[in-house]
Tab-separated table of C-alpha atoms and ligand atoms in Angstrom:
chain	number	residue	atom	x	y	z
A	1	MET	CA	38.762	23.879	-47.089
A	2	LYS	CA	40.302	27.173	-46.553
A	3	LYS	CA	41.404	27.584	-42.793
A	4	TYR	CA	39.489	30.377	-40.545
A	5	GLN	CA	42.736	32.288	-39.647
A	6	VAL	CA	43.567	35.920	-39.271
A	7	ASP	CA	45.185	36.951	-41.680
A	8	GLU	CA	48.486	38.663	-42.388
A	9	ASN	CA	47.356	42.072	-41.393
A	10	GLY	CA	45.774	41.088	-37.633
A	11	PHE	CA	42.268	40.515	-39.280
A	12	PHE	CA	39.523	38.887	-38.279
A	13	GLY	CA	37.237	40.063	-41.314
A	14	LYS	CA	36.489	43.714	-40.459
A	15	PHE	CA	38.226	43.488	-36.918
A	16	GLY	CA	41.382	43.603	-34.905
A	17	GLY	CA	44.297	44.931	-35.791
A	18	ALA	CA	46.860	46.927	-33.816
A	19	TYR	CA	45.887	50.330	-33.256
A	20	VAL	CA	48.802	51.578	-30.634
A	21	PRO	CA	51.006	54.653	-30.093
A	22	GLU	CA	53.630	55.077	-32.047
A	23	ILE	CA	56.350	54.257	-28.722
A	24	LEU	CA	54.601	50.247	-28.885
A	25	TYR	CA	55.154	49.159	-32.172
A	26	LYS	CA	58.317	47.731	-31.961
A	27	CYS	CA	57.405	45.984	-28.941
A	28	VAL	CA	54.672	45.015	-31.098
A	29	THR	CA	56.246	44.433	-33.958
A	30	ASP	CA	58.623	42.367	-32.677
A	31	LEU	CA	56.076	39.935	-31.352
A	32	GLN	CA	54.310	39.447	-33.954
A	33	ASN	CA	57.207	38.556	-35.537
A	34	ALA	CA	58.707	36.050	-33.140
A	35	TYR	CA	55.078	34.615	-32.170
A	36	ARG	CA	54.792	32.051	-34.605
A	37	PRO	CA	57.941	30.176	-35.324
A	38	ILE	CA	58.729	30.384	-31.267
A	39	MET	CA	54.980	28.338	-30.519
A	40	GLU	CA	55.994	26.021	-33.872
A	41	SER	CA	59.721	25.262	-32.267
A	42	GLU	CA	59.610	21.478	-30.886
A	43	GLU	CA	61.772	22.872	-28.069
A	44	PHE	CA	58.595	25.344	-27.372
A	45	LYS	CA	55.934	22.696	-28.003
A	46	SER	CA	57.533	20.197	-25.327
A	47	GLU	CA	58.008	22.391	-22.369
A	48	TYR	CA	54.122	24.148	-22.945
A	49	GLU	CA	53.172	20.401	-23.144
A	50	SER	CA	55.094	19.255	-20.000
A	51	LEU	CA	53.500	22.292	-17.752
A	52	LEU	CA	50.297	22.038	-18.988
A	53	LYS	CA	50.713	18.215	-18.108
A	54	ASP	CA	52.651	18.066	-14.142
A	55	TYR	CA	51.725	21.817	-13.660
A	56	VAL	CA	48.214	22.436	-14.809
A	57	GLY	CA	46.476	18.574	-14.541
A	58	ARG	CA	46.249	18.722	-18.015
A	59	PRO	CA	43.898	16.695	-19.957
A	60	SER	CA	40.681	18.475	-17.865
A	61	PRO	CA	38.663	16.163	-18.115
A	62	LEU	CA	35.196	16.138	-20.098
A	63	TYR	CA	32.333	15.131	-17.708
A	64	TYR	CA	29.014	13.338	-18.792
A	65	ALA	CA	26.858	15.182	-16.560
A	66	LYS	CA	23.883	12.555	-16.140
A	67	ARG	CA	21.148	14.231	-15.035
A	68	MET	CA	21.490	17.621	-16.618
A	69	SER	CA	21.403	15.201	-19.484
A	70	GLU	CA	17.603	13.976	-17.891
A	71	LYS	CA	16.975	17.258	-17.237
A	72	TYR	CA	17.497	19.393	-19.834
A	73	GLY	CA	16.744	16.356	-22.757
A	74	CYS	CA	20.111	15.764	-24.275
A	75	ARG	CA	23.672	13.864	-24.563
A	76	LEU	CA	25.383	16.986	-21.723
A	77	TYR	CA	29.094	16.285	-21.324
A	78	LEU	CA	31.064	19.185	-19.692
A	79	LYS	CA	35.239	20.112	-20.320
A	80	ARG	CA	36.559	20.937	-16.905
A	81	GLU	CA	38.588	23.857	-17.044
A	82	ASP	CA	37.632	24.303	-12.725
A	83	LEU	CA	39.839	21.821	-12.175
A	84	ASN	CA	43.193	23.451	-13.918
A	85	HIS	CA	45.874	24.637	-10.854
A	86	THR	CA	44.680	28.255	-10.108
A	87	GLY	CA	40.587	27.564	-10.933
A	88	ALA	CA	39.511	28.418	-14.403
A	89	HIS	CA	40.840	27.849	-17.755
A	90	LYS	CA	43.435	31.089	-18.147
A	91	ILE	CA	46.672	29.446	-16.801
A	92	ASN	CA	47.177	28.142	-20.329
A	93	ASN	CA	47.413	31.240	-21.359
A	94	THR	CA	49.446	32.281	-18.882
A	95	VAL	CA	52.192	29.813	-18.921
A	96	GLY	CA	52.113	29.687	-22.560
A	97	GLN	CA	53.265	33.099	-22.851
A	98	ILE	CA	55.908	33.401	-19.495
A	99	LEU	CA	57.886	30.879	-22.129
A	100	LEU	CA	57.000	32.927	-25.212
A	101	ALA	CA	58.898	35.955	-22.984
A	102	ARG	CA	61.082	33.902	-21.672
A	103	LYS	CA	62.366	32.565	-25.169
A	104	MET	CA	61.839	36.262	-26.167
A	105	GLY	CA	64.309	37.902	-23.570
A	106	LYS	CA	62.600	39.605	-21.461
A	107	THR	CA	63.103	40.345	-17.829
A	108	ARG	CA	59.463	42.254	-16.438
A	109	VAL	CA	56.317	40.952	-16.992
A	110	ILE	CA	53.258	42.933	-16.573
A	111	ALA	CA	49.173	42.451	-16.545
A	112	GLU	CA	45.890	43.324	-16.054
A	113	THR	CA	42.862	42.396	-14.293
A	114	GLY	CA	39.353	42.448	-13.436
A	115	ALA	CA	38.611	39.299	-10.735
A	116	GLY	CA	42.133	39.334	-11.225
A	117	GLN	CA	42.023	35.503	-12.121
A	118	HIS	CA	44.380	36.626	-14.397
A	119	GLY	CA	46.518	38.407	-11.872
A	120	VAL	CA	46.795	35.325	-10.161
A	121	ALA	CA	47.353	32.570	-13.598
A	122	THR	CA	49.963	35.781	-14.038
A	123	ALA	CA	51.469	35.721	-10.607
A	124	THR	CA	51.520	31.760	-10.512
A	125	VAL	CA	53.890	31.344	-12.959
A	126	CYS	CA	56.038	34.251	-12.814
A	127	ALA	CA	56.833	33.457	-9.397
A	128	LEU	CA	57.280	29.656	-11.574
A	129	MET	CA	60.104	31.318	-13.783
A	130	ASN	CA	61.814	33.843	-11.068
A	131	MET	CA	60.322	36.476	-13.235
A	132	GLU	CA	59.052	40.363	-11.831
A	133	CYS	CA	55.507	40.590	-11.928
A	134	GLU	CA	53.612	43.512	-11.372
A	135	ILE	CA	50.138	43.791	-11.642
A	136	PHE	CA	47.466	46.038	-12.733
A	137	MET	CA	43.261	45.588	-11.278
A	138	GLY	CA	41.647	48.747	-10.639
A	139	GLN	CA	40.946	50.234	-7.075
A	140	THR	CA	36.833	49.161	-7.183
A	141	ASP	CA	38.122	45.733	-7.916
A	142	VAL	CA	41.391	45.238	-5.519
A	143	GLN	CA	38.437	45.909	-3.178
A	144	ARG	CA	35.958	43.282	-4.168
A	145	GLN	CA	37.936	41.026	-4.672
A	146	HIS	CA	40.576	41.754	-1.454
A	147	THR	CA	41.269	37.433	-1.663
A	148	ASN	CA	42.925	37.560	-5.506
A	149	VAL	CA	44.875	40.633	-4.632
A	150	GLU	CA	47.221	38.543	-1.602
A	151	ARG	CA	47.084	35.601	-3.272
A	152	MET	CA	48.835	37.443	-5.752
A	153	ARG	CA	50.879	39.097	-3.084
A	154	MET	CA	52.137	36.070	-1.441
A	155	LEU	CA	53.037	34.696	-5.220
A	156	GLY	CA	55.472	37.827	-5.180
A	157	ALA	CA	53.531	40.504	-7.060
A	158	ARG	CA	53.342	44.231	-6.828
A	159	VAL	CA	49.919	44.990	-7.107
A	160	HIS	CA	49.179	48.366	-8.439
A	161	PRO	CA	45.267	49.627	-7.698
A	162	VAL	CA	44.170	51.565	-10.492
A	163	THR	CA	42.035	54.983	-9.402
A	164	THR	CA	41.419	56.454	-13.199
A	165	GLY	CA	37.865	56.188	-15.410
A	166	ASN	CA	35.710	53.678	-13.411
A	167	MET	CA	38.273	52.208	-11.599
A	168	THR	CA	37.116	48.231	-13.283
A	169	LEU	CA	38.755	46.177	-15.928
A	170	SER	CA	38.848	48.394	-18.778
A	171	ASP	CA	41.591	51.579	-16.564
A	172	ALA	CA	43.569	48.983	-15.646
A	173	CYS	CA	44.201	47.571	-18.782
A	174	SER	CA	44.761	50.826	-20.580
A	175	ALA	CA	46.858	51.522	-17.145
A	176	ALA	CA	49.548	47.991	-18.209
A	177	ILE	CA	49.031	49.785	-22.351
A	178	ARG	CA	50.780	53.180	-20.219
A	179	ASP	CA	53.459	51.018	-18.514
A	180	TRP	CA	54.313	49.385	-21.952
A	181	CYS	CA	55.044	52.140	-22.962
A	182	CYS	CA	57.108	52.987	-20.441
A	183	HIS	CA	59.847	50.366	-20.308
A	184	PRO	CA	58.763	48.634	-23.884
A	185	GLU	CA	62.481	47.124	-24.312
A	186	ASN	CA	62.718	44.609	-21.109
A	187	THR	CA	58.514	44.250	-20.677
A	188	TYR	CA	56.702	40.932	-21.639
A	189	TYR	CA	52.282	42.783	-21.413
A	190	LEU	CA	50.673	39.055	-20.925
A	191	VAL	CA	47.417	39.578	-22.289
A	192	GLY	CA	44.690	37.438	-20.916
A	193	SER	CA	41.767	37.226	-22.879
A	194	THR	CA	41.595	37.084	-26.902
A	195	MET	CA	41.806	41.192	-26.376
A	196	GLY	CA	44.194	43.443	-27.265
A	197	PRO	CA	46.386	44.785	-30.706
A	198	HIS	CA	47.397	41.459	-33.541
A	199	PRO	CA	48.959	39.166	-32.802
A	200	TYR	CA	47.572	39.250	-28.586
A	201	PRO	CA	43.560	38.008	-29.909
A	202	ASP	CA	45.688	35.422	-32.046
A	203	ILE	CA	48.288	34.208	-29.387
A	204	VAL	CA	45.266	33.376	-26.639
A	205	ALA	CA	43.068	31.347	-29.131
A	206	LYS	CA	46.197	29.008	-29.919
A	207	MET	CA	47.137	28.889	-26.539
A	208	GLN	CA	43.515	27.988	-25.535
A	209	SER	CA	42.936	25.617	-28.207
A	210	VAL	CA	44.255	22.910	-26.241
A	211	ILE	CA	40.852	22.804	-24.693
A	212	SER	CA	39.001	21.426	-28.938
A	213	GLN	CA	42.112	19.416	-28.842
A	214	GLU	CA	41.527	16.971	-26.456
A	215	LEU	CA	38.419	16.953	-27.331
A	216	LYS	CA	38.889	15.489	-29.975
A	217	TRP	CA	39.968	12.323	-29.044
A	218	GLN	CA	38.105	12.540	-26.051
A	219	LEU	CA	35.113	12.817	-27.471
A	220	LYS	CA	36.221	10.062	-30.134
A	221	GLU	CA	36.449	7.557	-27.407
A	222	LYS	CA	33.349	8.498	-25.152
A	223	ILE	CA	30.318	8.429	-28.209
A	224	GLY	CA	32.856	7.104	-31.429
A	225	ARG	CA	33.321	10.414	-33.033
A	226	ASP	CA	35.445	13.250	-32.446
A	227	TYR	CA	32.916	16.447	-33.020
A	228	PRO	CA	29.848	17.581	-30.631
A	229	ASP	CA	26.304	18.084	-32.167
A	230	TYR	CA	26.534	21.922	-29.918
A	231	LEU	CA	29.462	23.134	-27.728
A	232	ILE	CA	29.063	25.899	-25.420
A	233	ALA	CA	30.846	28.702	-24.052
A	234	CYS	CA	30.751	32.012	-22.068
A	235	ILE	CA	32.648	34.847	-22.986
A	236	GLY	CA	34.136	37.659	-21.325
A	237	GLY	CA	37.100	38.524	-24.139
A	238	GLY	CA	36.739	35.553	-25.690
A	239	SER	CA	39.555	33.430	-24.348
A	240	ASN	CA	37.607	30.096	-23.171
A	241	ALA	CA	35.352	31.024	-25.767
A	242	ALA	CA	38.117	30.516	-28.545
A	243	GLY	CA	40.029	27.380	-27.133
A	244	THR	CA	36.853	25.920	-26.253
A	245	ILE	CA	35.821	26.348	-30.880
A	246	TYR	CA	39.369	26.647	-32.143
A	247	HIS	CA	39.505	23.477	-34.288
A	248	TYR	CA	35.397	23.183	-34.604
A	249	ILE	CA	35.329	26.414	-36.759
A	250	ASP	CA	35.356	25.645	-39.968
A	251	ASP	CA	33.338	22.358	-39.196
A	252	ASP	CA	29.529	23.261	-39.758
A	253	ARG	CA	28.237	19.520	-38.526
A	254	VAL	CA	29.031	21.708	-34.698
A	255	LYS	CA	26.606	24.684	-33.890
A	256	ILE	CA	27.984	27.132	-31.541
A	257	VAL	CA	26.642	28.866	-28.709
A	258	LEU	CA	27.847	31.454	-26.603
A	259	ALA	CA	26.648	33.027	-23.548
A	260	GLU	CA	27.736	36.809	-22.582
A	261	ALA	CA	26.312	38.659	-19.459
A	262	GLY	CA	23.513	40.205	-20.233
A	263	GLY	CA	23.984	41.930	-16.125
A	264	LYS	CA	20.091	43.612	-15.477
A	265	GLY	CA	19.124	43.153	-18.912
A	266	VAL	CA	20.326	43.833	-22.826
A	267	ASP	CA	17.771	46.817	-22.971
A	268	THR	CA	18.479	48.579	-20.000
A	269	PRO	CA	22.288	50.431	-18.784
A	270	TYR	CA	23.656	47.929	-16.346
A	271	THR	CA	25.087	45.511	-19.083
A	272	ALA	CA	27.786	44.148	-20.251
A	273	ALA	CA	26.274	41.788	-23.673
A	274	THR	CA	29.095	44.179	-25.965
A	275	ILE	CA	27.771	41.455	-28.639
A	276	HIS	CA	24.090	42.195	-28.517
A	277	CYS	CA	24.415	46.276	-27.451
A	278	GLY	CA	27.772	47.053	-29.258
A	279	THR	CA	28.748	49.109	-31.854
A	280	GLU	CA	32.238	49.439	-34.100
A	281	GLY	CA	34.935	51.342	-32.886
A	282	ILE	CA	38.953	50.297	-31.271
A	283	ILE	CA	39.536	49.390	-27.841
A	284	HIS	CA	42.766	48.503	-25.656
A	285	GLY	CA	44.894	48.519	-29.786
A	286	ALA	CA	41.751	46.454	-31.624
A	287	ARG	CA	39.239	47.510	-33.800
A	288	THR	CA	35.569	45.236	-32.724
A	289	LEU	CA	32.887	45.757	-30.914
A	290	VAL	CA	32.636	47.976	-27.394
A	291	MET	CA	29.477	49.756	-25.416
A	292	GLN	CA	30.529	53.584	-26.455
A	293	THR	CA	27.904	56.171	-26.336
A	294	ASP	CA	27.137	57.732	-29.361
A	295	ASP	CA	30.825	60.221	-29.475
A	296	GLY	CA	32.986	57.292	-28.253
A	297	GLN	CA	32.824	57.390	-25.110
A	298	ILE	CA	33.640	53.311	-23.768
A	299	GLU	CA	30.514	52.861	-22.120
A	300	GLN	CA	30.708	50.712	-18.429
A	301	ALA	CA	29.774	46.592	-18.182
A	302	PHE	CA	27.720	46.326	-15.500
A	303	THR	CA	27.367	42.020	-14.567
A	304	ILE	CA	27.142	40.010	-11.333
A	305	SER	CA	29.681	38.530	-12.635
A	306	ALA	CA	33.740	39.814	-12.666
A	307	GLY	CA	35.291	37.549	-15.144
A	308	LEU	CA	32.106	39.286	-18.164
A	309	ASP	CA	33.044	42.741	-16.599
A	310	TYR	CA	34.656	44.163	-20.024
A	311	PRO	CA	32.726	47.202	-22.417
A	312	GLY	CA	34.513	45.488	-25.232
A	313	ILE	CA	34.616	41.874	-27.449
A	314	GLY	CA	37.601	39.834	-28.445
A	315	PRO	CA	37.899	40.876	-32.649
A	316	MET	CA	37.798	37.130	-33.756
A	317	HIS	CA	34.529	36.902	-31.851
A	318	ALA	CA	33.194	39.962	-32.898
A	319	ASP	CA	33.744	38.655	-36.130
A	320	LEU	CA	32.037	35.050	-36.212
A	321	ALA	CA	29.119	36.245	-34.475
A	322	ARG	CA	28.591	39.048	-36.815
A	323	LYS	CA	28.797	36.376	-39.790
A	324	GLY	CA	26.665	34.244	-38.078
A	325	ARG	CA	28.622	31.143	-36.964
A	326	GLU	CA	28.676	32.529	-33.648
A	327	LYS	CA	24.849	32.284	-31.717
A	328	VAL	CA	25.468	34.312	-28.651
A	329	LEU	CA	22.453	34.857	-26.491
A	330	ALA	CA	22.339	37.338	-23.399
A	331	ILE	CA	22.149	35.802	-20.093
A	332	ASN	CA	20.730	37.935	-16.681
A	333	ASP	CA	22.311	38.060	-13.337
A	334	ASP	CA	19.025	35.774	-12.676
A	335	GLU	CA	19.616	33.290	-15.166
A	336	ALA	CA	23.253	32.440	-14.261
A	337	ILE	CA	22.559	32.341	-10.382
A	338	TYR	CA	19.349	30.345	-10.885
A	339	ALA	CA	22.484	28.155	-13.279
A	340	GLY	CA	24.877	27.707	-10.996
A	341	TYR	CA	22.439	26.319	-7.998
A	342	GLU	CA	21.331	23.689	-10.684
A	343	LEU	CA	24.269	22.667	-11.157
A	344	THR	CA	25.338	22.660	-8.018
A	345	ARG	CA	22.068	20.535	-6.977
A	346	LEU	CA	21.804	18.130	-9.801
A	347	GLU	CA	25.778	17.476	-10.668
A	348	GLY	CA	27.831	18.788	-7.144
A	349	ILE	CA	29.843	21.067	-9.473
A	350	ILE	CA	29.709	24.336	-7.858
A	351	PRO	CA	30.657	26.899	-11.358
A	352	ALA	CA	32.467	29.791	-11.272
A	353	ILE	CA	29.505	32.424	-12.168
A	354	GLU	CA	30.773	33.245	-15.379
A	355	SER	CA	30.700	29.122	-16.771
A	356	ALA	CA	27.218	29.386	-15.078
A	357	HIS	CA	26.052	32.606	-17.809
A	358	ALA	CA	27.865	29.314	-19.928
A	359	LEU	CA	25.044	26.685	-18.337
A	360	ALA	CA	22.007	29.009	-18.335
A	361	THR	CA	21.748	28.826	-22.165
A	362	LEU	CA	21.093	25.380	-21.587
A	363	LYS	CA	16.891	26.139	-20.630
A	364	LYS	CA	17.078	28.253	-24.035
A	365	LEU	CA	18.104	25.888	-26.844
A	366	THR	CA	16.510	23.082	-28.085
A	367	PHE	CA	17.558	20.056	-27.758
A	368	LYS	CA	16.855	16.526	-29.459
A	369	PRO	CA	17.716	13.535	-27.176
A	370	GLU	CA	21.159	12.349	-29.493
A	371	ASP	CA	21.970	15.832	-29.223
A	372	VAL	CA	26.040	15.702	-27.746
A	373	VAL	CA	26.589	18.378	-26.365
A	374	VAL	CA	29.479	19.940	-24.802
A	375	LEU	CA	29.921	22.872	-22.978
A	376	THR	CA	32.982	24.220	-21.071
A	377	VAL	CA	33.053	25.079	-17.703
A	378	SER	CA	35.738	28.120	-17.580
A	379	GLY	CA	36.301	27.711	-13.791
A	380	ARG	CA	35.176	26.300	-10.410
A	381	GLY	CA	32.215	28.350	-7.816
A	382	ASP	CA	34.843	29.241	-4.559
A	383	LYS	CA	35.978	32.678	-5.245
A	384	ASP	CA	31.997	33.104	-6.058
A	385	VAL	CA	30.201	31.876	-2.640
A	386	GLU	CA	30.100	34.278	-1.762
A	387	THR	CA	27.530	36.459	-4.675
A	388	TYR	CA	25.797	33.082	-5.039
A	389	LEU	CA	24.802	33.379	-1.106
A	390	LYS	CA	23.899	36.671	-1.250
A	391	ASN	CA	22.039	36.750	-4.929
A	392	LYS	CA	20.164	33.638	-3.277
A	393	ALA	CA	16.265	35.071	-3.685
A	394	MET	CA	16.941	35.335	-7.207
A	395	ALA	CA	17.591	32.301	-7.958
A	396	LYS	CA	13.619	31.448	-5.906
A	397	GLU	CA	12.014	33.597	-7.790
A	398	TYR	CA	12.494	30.074	-10.211
A	399	GLY	CA	10.528	28.842	-7.017
A	400	LYS	CA	13.817	26.959	-6.414
A	401	PHE	CA	16.999	25.565	-4.371
B	1	PLP	C1	38.600	35.366	-16.962
B	1	PLP	C2	36.783	34.764	-16.809
B	1	PLP	C3	35.791	34.561	-18.249
B	1	PLP	C4	35.598	35.051	-18.698
B	1	PLP	O1	37.117	35.096	-20.059
B	1	PLP	P1	37.428	34.594	-21.210
B	1	PLP	O2	38.519	35.620	-22.251
B	1	PLP	O3	36.243	35.283	-22.323
B	1	PLP	O4	37.200	33.265	-21.089
B	1	PLP	C5	35.523	33.259	-17.500
B	1	PLP	N1	35.613	32.095	-17.085
B	1	PLP	C6	35.956	32.357	-16.049
B	1	PLP	C7	35.815	31.369	-15.404
B	1	PLP	C8	37.025	33.471	-15.852
B	1	PLP	O5	37.838	33.262	-15.255
């Protein structure tokens, strides 16, 4: 069977590629040539595996959610990425890429961040590896996510507030790329999701693929077969979703359902649902689906969830969604808030508001009682408690809590 993967030019179908300014050609080509041999080397693998185990805390548990299963009439298992060090799946990727950066002889690391989760995960591994760390973050997000800014600074990173554009994630990405252009020799750009120019979407998907690699043996242990009937994840840039589905993309027995952020609704201007509302274009070095005006200006994304607030989508998902391999649902703010409260009250797990989008799809799907559903809880909700409380009225509309 032919395995689904990126082609030699960095494309997934017609999406992907590396659209970068000339000054970055060498950087990007060096990385394209270096990443596979490094990631396939025994030295990398053993260092990576040992950090995942002892530093991140993997394998993350696969938890049978009994009360939620009863409620939705299926056998629901939660993949607990929320229990990782720093509270989300993002650390799987930063731990791997920092090893890659070191092997490539880079001494300075830059990264973009929206909510600050990727910034914290990057600052964390830079502290661990004694690397210089500079984080680009929109001024709006610096104010909204102050605790994460303090965490990054405590970890030794320099945080640069970005004051161009809407001063959010998309502008932080652009600022990071500009910095990279000025320091191409010594700097490693540590991208936080399955986005950006080739090879980043492939690197990040491979780093996160540990999620589905564990699912194989965990399911075998728990249900006697190594595949589920459904895989569900939320999708911002697409990294936790890519990791969740990676080893099942070619397996037609497995249905894939992803949740993107509908914001106030896909029929309003206040949405981040790129797969529903986007059109083909180029954003941050890749051809993909983009929310843009008719004349190609990038539009601002809106959602209650800072981690899903991106007007693009990873090229792999643009391709898989357009080909029908992924079913993508847009989940609105109120539906996510409700789903977050529901998991909290039924299972005692407060999910990140991003992950709550994935949970909200359960209501919209029809299961058979024997269906095995695996849903990735991408992160924990400690960072979102204020948002949940402030917007509790949204969940009340559904007559609960
Ligand atoms: C950043 C983040 C996301 C969205 O990013 P992906 O690359 O789409 O996974 C989802 N959940 C949590 C908890 C996050 O921190």
